[in-house]
Amino acid sequence: MKEFSNNRKKLEGYDARSTPLGNVKLPSFDALMVLARERPDELEAMRQDLCREIIASAPIRIKDRLEGLQFQINMERRLSKSAVGACVRISSMMNDSLQELKQVLTEPNEYLQSKTTRSADIIPIHRVKSS
């Protein structure tokens, strides 16, 4: 496993005990807390780099979905007025996905019916010619 190289020097002097996450090692919780308090911009850069790295290492068949999901998460974070608000919004997204998965597994026919596109009458709108 490789250490998160972009921020290695930034974490010198902190407890470098790492937790594996895929092919990436994270700094200890305590080191991350120090970054959050003292250098939040560096922590944010690390978060973005880690997200990019994890998505890049994902199988091709799910990369687009992961990139779309990361976009949604980033937008929820931007729209939130605080870190706690962002956490609540993202947690709500996760809960909605979990509820949808539950419905797929327990009531697949009802789920498919709810996702079926419905047809509508299309009424053409014609321009009125002015004289």
Short mmCIF file of C-alpha atoms in Angstrom, two decimals:
data_model
loop_
_atom_site.label_atom_id
_atom_site.label_comp_id
_atom_site.label_asym_id
_atom_site.label_seq_id
_atom_site.Cartn_x
_atom_site.Cartn_y
_atom_site.Cartn_z
CA MET A 1 0.00 0.00 0.00
CA LYS A 2 1.32 3.41 -0.81
CA GLU A 3 1.15 6.34 1.53
CA PHE A 4 -0.81 9.33 0.34
CA SER A 5 2.20 10.95 -1.28
CA ASN A 6 0.93 14.47 -2.07
CA ASN A 7 0.51 15.31 1.61
CA ARG A 8 3.25 13.20 3.16
CA LYS A 9 5.46 16.16 4.02
CA LYS A 10 2.49 18.09 5.34
CA LEU A 11 1.90 15.36 7.95
CA GLU A 12 5.47 15.08 9.23
CA GLY A 13 5.61 15.46 12.98
CA TYR A 14 2.17 13.89 13.42
CA ASP A 15 1.27 10.34 14.30
CA ALA A 16 1.62 8.70 10.89
CA ARG A 17 -0.16 5.48 11.87
CA SER A 18 -2.26 4.83 8.77
CA THR A 19 -5.48 3.02 7.99
CA PRO A 20 -5.68 1.25 4.63
CA LEU A 21 -8.38 2.43 2.23
CA GLY A 22 -8.06 0.53 -1.01
CA ASN A 23 -4.54 1.23 -2.29
CA VAL A 24 -4.20 4.33 -0.13
CA LYS A 25 -3.11 4.79 3.47
CA LEU A 26 -4.70 7.55 5.48
CA PRO A 27 -3.08 9.44 8.34
CA SER A 28 -4.34 8.66 11.82
CA PHE A 29 -7.56 10.19 13.07
CA ASP A 30 -5.58 12.46 15.38
CA ALA A 31 -3.43 13.74 12.49
CA LEU A 32 -6.58 14.41 10.46
CA MET A 33 -8.07 16.33 13.40
CA VAL A 34 -4.95 18.51 13.59
CA LEU A 35 -5.25 19.21 9.85
CA ALA A 36 -8.94 20.05 10.22
CA ARG A 37 -8.19 22.55 12.98
CA GLU A 38 -4.94 24.07 11.79
CA ARG A 39 -4.86 23.62 8.01
CA PRO A 40 -8.36 22.93 6.67
CA ASP A 41 -7.36 23.83 3.09
CA GLU A 42 -4.75 21.06 3.11
CA LEU A 43 -7.29 18.59 4.49
CA GLU A 44 -9.73 19.55 1.72
CA ALA A 45 -7.01 19.11 -0.91
CA MET A 46 -6.27 15.67 0.54
CA ARG A 47 -9.97 14.75 0.44
CA GLN A 48 -10.25 15.78 -3.19
CA ASP A 49 -7.06 13.94 -4.16
CA LEU A 50 -8.20 10.78 -2.36
CA CYS A 51 -11.60 10.88 -4.06
CA ARG A 52 -9.97 11.29 -7.48
CA GLU A 53 -7.52 8.47 -6.77
CA ILE A 54 -10.20 6.06 -5.57
CA ILE A 55 -12.47 6.82 -8.54
CA ALA A 56 -9.53 6.44 -10.94
CA SER A 57 -8.75 3.00 -9.50
CA ALA A 58 -12.38 1.80 -9.76
CA PRO A 59 -13.50 -0.62 -12.48
CA ILE A 60 -14.47 1.15 -15.70
CA ARG A 61 -18.07 -0.09 -15.50
CA ILE A 62 -18.74 2.01 -12.38
CA LYS A 63 -16.45 5.04 -12.91
CA ASP A 64 -19.15 7.23 -14.46
CA ARG A 65 -21.53 6.45 -11.62
CA LEU A 66 -18.88 7.21 -9.00
CA GLU A 67 -17.97 10.50 -10.70
CA GLY A 68 -21.66 11.46 -10.79
CA LEU A 69 -22.09 10.55 -7.15
CA GLN A 70 -18.99 12.54 -6.18
CA PHE A 71 -20.39 15.52 -8.10
CA GLN A 72 -23.65 15.27 -6.15
CA ILE A 73 -21.78 15.04 -2.84
CA ASN A 74 -19.63 18.05 -3.72
CA MET A 75 -22.72 20.08 -4.64
CA GLU A 76 -24.45 19.16 -1.38
CA ARG A 77 -21.33 20.28 0.51
CA ARG A 78 -21.27 23.60 -1.38
CA LEU A 79 -24.96 24.27 -0.80
CA SER A 80 -24.66 23.64 2.93
CA LYS A 81 -23.99 26.52 5.29
CA SER A 82 -21.96 24.38 7.70
CA ALA A 83 -20.09 21.11 7.93
CA VAL A 84 -22.90 19.66 10.04
CA GLY A 85 -25.45 20.76 7.43
CA ALA A 86 -23.41 19.05 4.72
CA CYS A 87 -23.22 15.91 6.82
CA VAL A 88 -27.01 15.90 7.30
CA ARG A 89 -27.63 16.44 3.56
CA ILE A 90 -25.23 13.69 2.52
CA SER A 91 -26.61 11.37 5.18
CA SER A 92 -30.08 12.00 3.76
CA MET A 93 -28.81 11.10 0.27
CA MET A 94 -27.41 7.85 1.65
CA ASN A 95 -30.66 7.07 3.46
CA ASP A 96 -32.68 7.69 0.27
CA SER A 97 -30.43 5.28 -1.64
CA LEU A 98 -30.76 2.69 1.11
CA GLN A 99 -34.55 2.99 1.05
CA GLU A 100 -34.54 2.57 -2.74
CA LEU A 101 -32.34 -0.54 -2.43
CA LYS A 102 -34.70 -1.92 0.21
CA GLN A 103 -37.64 -1.43 -2.15
CA VAL A 104 -35.77 -3.09 -5.04
CA LEU A 105 -35.03 -6.11 -2.87
CA THR A 106 -38.39 -6.44 -1.12
CA GLU A 107 -40.85 -5.12 -3.72
CA PRO A 108 -39.16 -5.39 -7.14
CA ASN A 109 -42.39 -5.21 -9.17
CA GLU A 110 -43.61 -2.08 -7.40
CA TYR A 111 -40.18 -0.50 -7.83
CA LEU A 112 -40.17 -1.22 -11.56
CA GLN A 113 -43.69 0.16 -11.91
CA SER A 114 -42.70 3.38 -10.17
CA LYS A 115 -39.74 3.80 -12.54
CA THR A 116 -41.71 3.13 -15.71
CA THR A 117 -42.00 6.20 -17.87
CA ARG A 118 -45.52 7.32 -18.44
CA SER A 119 -46.71 8.58 -21.75
CA ALA A 120 -48.45 11.86 -22.21
CA ASP A 121 -50.35 13.53 -24.97
CA ILE A 122 -48.16 16.00 -26.78
CA ILE A 123 -50.03 19.00 -28.05
CA PRO A 124 -48.21 20.87 -30.79
CA ILE A 125 -48.09 24.61 -30.40
CA HIS A 126 -48.31 26.52 -33.66
CA ARG A 127 -47.20 30.06 -34.19
CA VAL A 128 -49.90 32.54 -34.93
CA LYS A 129 -49.07 34.41 -38.09
CA SER A 130 -49.33 38.13 -37.67
CA SER A 131 -50.71 40.15 -40.57
#
